mmCIF file of C-alpha atoms in Angstrom:
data_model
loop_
_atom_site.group_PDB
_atom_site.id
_atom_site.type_symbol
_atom_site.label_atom_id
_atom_site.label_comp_id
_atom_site.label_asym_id
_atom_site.label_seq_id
_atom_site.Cartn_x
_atom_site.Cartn_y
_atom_site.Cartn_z
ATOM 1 C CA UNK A 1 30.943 4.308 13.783
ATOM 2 C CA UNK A 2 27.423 5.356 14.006
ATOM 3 C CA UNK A 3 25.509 5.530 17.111
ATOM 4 C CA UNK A 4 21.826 5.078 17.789
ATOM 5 C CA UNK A 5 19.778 5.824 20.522
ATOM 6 C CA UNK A 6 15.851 4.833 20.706
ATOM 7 C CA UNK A 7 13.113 6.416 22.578
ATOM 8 C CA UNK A 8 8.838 5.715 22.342
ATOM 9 C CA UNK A 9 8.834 2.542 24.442
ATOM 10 C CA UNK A 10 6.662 1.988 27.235
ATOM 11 C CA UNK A 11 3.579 0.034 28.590
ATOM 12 C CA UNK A 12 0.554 0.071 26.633
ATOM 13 C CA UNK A 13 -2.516 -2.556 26.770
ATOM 14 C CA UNK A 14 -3.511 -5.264 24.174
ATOM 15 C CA UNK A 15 -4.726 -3.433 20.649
ATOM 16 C CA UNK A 16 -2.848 -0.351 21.973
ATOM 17 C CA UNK A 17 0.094 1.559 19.816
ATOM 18 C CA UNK A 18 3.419 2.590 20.362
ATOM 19 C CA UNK A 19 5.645 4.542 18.064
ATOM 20 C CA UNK A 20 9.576 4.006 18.458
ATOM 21 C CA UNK A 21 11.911 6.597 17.510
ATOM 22 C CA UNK A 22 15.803 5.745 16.739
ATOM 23 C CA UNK A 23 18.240 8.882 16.240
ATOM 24 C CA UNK A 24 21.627 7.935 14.119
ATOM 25 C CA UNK A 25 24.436 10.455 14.504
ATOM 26 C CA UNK A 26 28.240 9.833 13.693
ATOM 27 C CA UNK A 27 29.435 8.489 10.671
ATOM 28 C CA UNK A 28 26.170 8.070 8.992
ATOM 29 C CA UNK A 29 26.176 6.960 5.074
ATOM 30 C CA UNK A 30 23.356 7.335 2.567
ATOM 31 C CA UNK A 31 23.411 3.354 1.341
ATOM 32 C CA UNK A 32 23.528 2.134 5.189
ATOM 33 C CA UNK A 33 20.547 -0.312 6.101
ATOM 34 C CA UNK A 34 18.255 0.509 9.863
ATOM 35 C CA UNK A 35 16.606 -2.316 11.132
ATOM 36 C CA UNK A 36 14.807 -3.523 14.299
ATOM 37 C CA UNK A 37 14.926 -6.044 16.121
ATOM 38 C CA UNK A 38 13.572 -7.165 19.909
ATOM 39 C CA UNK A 39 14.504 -9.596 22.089
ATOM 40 C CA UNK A 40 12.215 -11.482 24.769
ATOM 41 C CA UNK A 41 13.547 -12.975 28.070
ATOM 42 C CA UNK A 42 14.687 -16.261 27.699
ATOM 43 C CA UNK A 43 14.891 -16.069 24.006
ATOM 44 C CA UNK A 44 17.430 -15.256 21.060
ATOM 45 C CA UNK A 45 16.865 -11.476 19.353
ATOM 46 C CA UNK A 46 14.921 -11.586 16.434
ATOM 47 C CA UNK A 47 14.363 -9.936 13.139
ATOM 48 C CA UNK A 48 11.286 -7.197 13.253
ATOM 49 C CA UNK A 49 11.738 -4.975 10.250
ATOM 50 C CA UNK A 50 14.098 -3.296 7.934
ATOM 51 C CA UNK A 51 14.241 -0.432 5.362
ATOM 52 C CA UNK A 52 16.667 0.244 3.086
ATOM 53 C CA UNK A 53 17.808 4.316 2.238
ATOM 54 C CA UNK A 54 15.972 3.639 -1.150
ATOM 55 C CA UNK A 55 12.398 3.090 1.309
ATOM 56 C CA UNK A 56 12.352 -0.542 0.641
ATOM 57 C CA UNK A 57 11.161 -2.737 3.274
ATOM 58 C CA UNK A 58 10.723 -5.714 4.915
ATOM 59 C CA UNK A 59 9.268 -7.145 7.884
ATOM 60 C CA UNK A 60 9.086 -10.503 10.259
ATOM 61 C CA UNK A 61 5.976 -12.387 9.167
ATOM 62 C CA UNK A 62 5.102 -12.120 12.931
ATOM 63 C CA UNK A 63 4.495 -8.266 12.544
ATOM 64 C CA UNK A 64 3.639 -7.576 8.788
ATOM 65 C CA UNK A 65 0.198 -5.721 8.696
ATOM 66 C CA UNK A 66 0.721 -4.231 12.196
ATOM 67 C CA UNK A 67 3.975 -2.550 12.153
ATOM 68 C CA UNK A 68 5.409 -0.289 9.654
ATOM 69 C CA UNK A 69 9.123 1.374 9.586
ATOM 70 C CA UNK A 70 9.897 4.556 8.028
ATOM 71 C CA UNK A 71 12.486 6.547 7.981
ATOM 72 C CA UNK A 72 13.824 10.350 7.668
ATOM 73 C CA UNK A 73 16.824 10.290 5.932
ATOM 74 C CA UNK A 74 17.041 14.477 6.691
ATOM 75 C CA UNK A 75 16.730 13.457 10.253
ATOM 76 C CA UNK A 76 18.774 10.358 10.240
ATOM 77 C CA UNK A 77 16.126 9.151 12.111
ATOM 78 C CA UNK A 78 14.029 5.645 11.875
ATOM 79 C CA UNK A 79 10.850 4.900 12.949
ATOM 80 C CA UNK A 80 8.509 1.886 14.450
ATOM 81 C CA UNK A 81 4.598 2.322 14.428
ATOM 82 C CA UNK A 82 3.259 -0.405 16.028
ATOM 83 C CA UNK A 83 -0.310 -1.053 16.185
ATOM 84 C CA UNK A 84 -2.750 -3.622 17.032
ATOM 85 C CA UNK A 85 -0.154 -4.608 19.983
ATOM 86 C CA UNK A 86 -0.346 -8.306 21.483
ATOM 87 C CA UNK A 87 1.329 -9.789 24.644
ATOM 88 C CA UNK A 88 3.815 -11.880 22.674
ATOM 89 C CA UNK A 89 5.366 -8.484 21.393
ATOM 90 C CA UNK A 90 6.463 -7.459 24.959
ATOM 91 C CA UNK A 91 10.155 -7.018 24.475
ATOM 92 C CA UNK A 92 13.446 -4.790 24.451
ATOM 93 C CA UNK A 93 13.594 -3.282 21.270
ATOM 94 C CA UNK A 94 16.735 -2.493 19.323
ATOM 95 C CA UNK A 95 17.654 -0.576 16.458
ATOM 96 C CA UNK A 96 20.593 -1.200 14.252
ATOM 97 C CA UNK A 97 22.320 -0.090 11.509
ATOM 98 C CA UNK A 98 24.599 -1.705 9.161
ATOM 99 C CA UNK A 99 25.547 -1.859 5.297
ATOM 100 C CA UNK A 100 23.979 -5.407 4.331
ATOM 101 C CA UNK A 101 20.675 -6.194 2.999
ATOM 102 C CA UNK A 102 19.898 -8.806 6.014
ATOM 103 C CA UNK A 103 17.947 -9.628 8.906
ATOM 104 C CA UNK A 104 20.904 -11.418 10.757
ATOM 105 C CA UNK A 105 22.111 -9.492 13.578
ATOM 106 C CA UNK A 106 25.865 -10.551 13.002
ATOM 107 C CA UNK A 107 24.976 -8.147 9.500
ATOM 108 C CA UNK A 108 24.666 -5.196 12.045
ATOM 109 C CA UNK A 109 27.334 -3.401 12.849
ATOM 110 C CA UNK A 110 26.211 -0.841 14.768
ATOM 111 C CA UNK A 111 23.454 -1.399 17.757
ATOM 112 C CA UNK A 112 20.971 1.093 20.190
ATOM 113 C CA UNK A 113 20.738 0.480 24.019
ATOM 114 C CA UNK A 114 16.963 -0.690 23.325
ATOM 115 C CA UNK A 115 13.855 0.433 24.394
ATOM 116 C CA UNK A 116 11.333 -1.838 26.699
ATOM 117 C CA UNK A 117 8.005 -2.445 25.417
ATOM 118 C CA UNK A 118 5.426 -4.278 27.387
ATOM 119 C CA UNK A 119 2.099 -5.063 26.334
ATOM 120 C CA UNK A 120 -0.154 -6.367 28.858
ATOM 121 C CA UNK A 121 -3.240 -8.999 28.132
#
């Protein structure tokens, strides 16, 4: 089992950045997939980005050009820059981890507590 725990959220205005941090420790393996994804209140927990051990990535249509994940595999440590930050991204924040090539959360088999983010308008 691998666990995760995510720091960097916070309260920041519209057009502001955050960077979130999420530390992997346990039973950590070299082909294992880190993902994030947020969830609103009121509404289902959605896909925000992924990247693959090989640096691939892959990212919500809702985010691309304003986010970017990266990763230190020496670290086992993923990362969320998020700039250009609009209300409708206000959200808990979770990071995952998992050995499929998916944005599904079922895929995940491993989860973070999440981090709040709120941006205000």
């Amino acid at each position: 089992q691998v666990q995760l725990v995510e720091s960097g959220g916070g309260l920041v205005q519209a057009g502001g950045s955050l960077r979130l941090s999420c530390a992997a420790s346990g039973r950590t393996s070299s082909n294992i997939v880190r993902s994030w994804f947020r969830q609103a209140p009121g509404k289902e927990r959605e896909f925000v980005a992924r990247i693959a051990w090989s640096g691939n990535t892959y990212y919500a249509d809702s985010v691309k050009g304003r986010f970017t994940i990266s990763r230190d595999n020496a670290k086992n440590t993923v990362y969320l820059q998020m700039n250009s930050l609009k209300h409708e991204d206000t959200a808990v924040y979770y990071c995952a981890a998992g050995m499929a090539v998916s944005i599904a959360p079922q895929s995940y088999t491993s989860w973070g507590q999440g981090t709040q983010v709120t941006v205000s308008s």
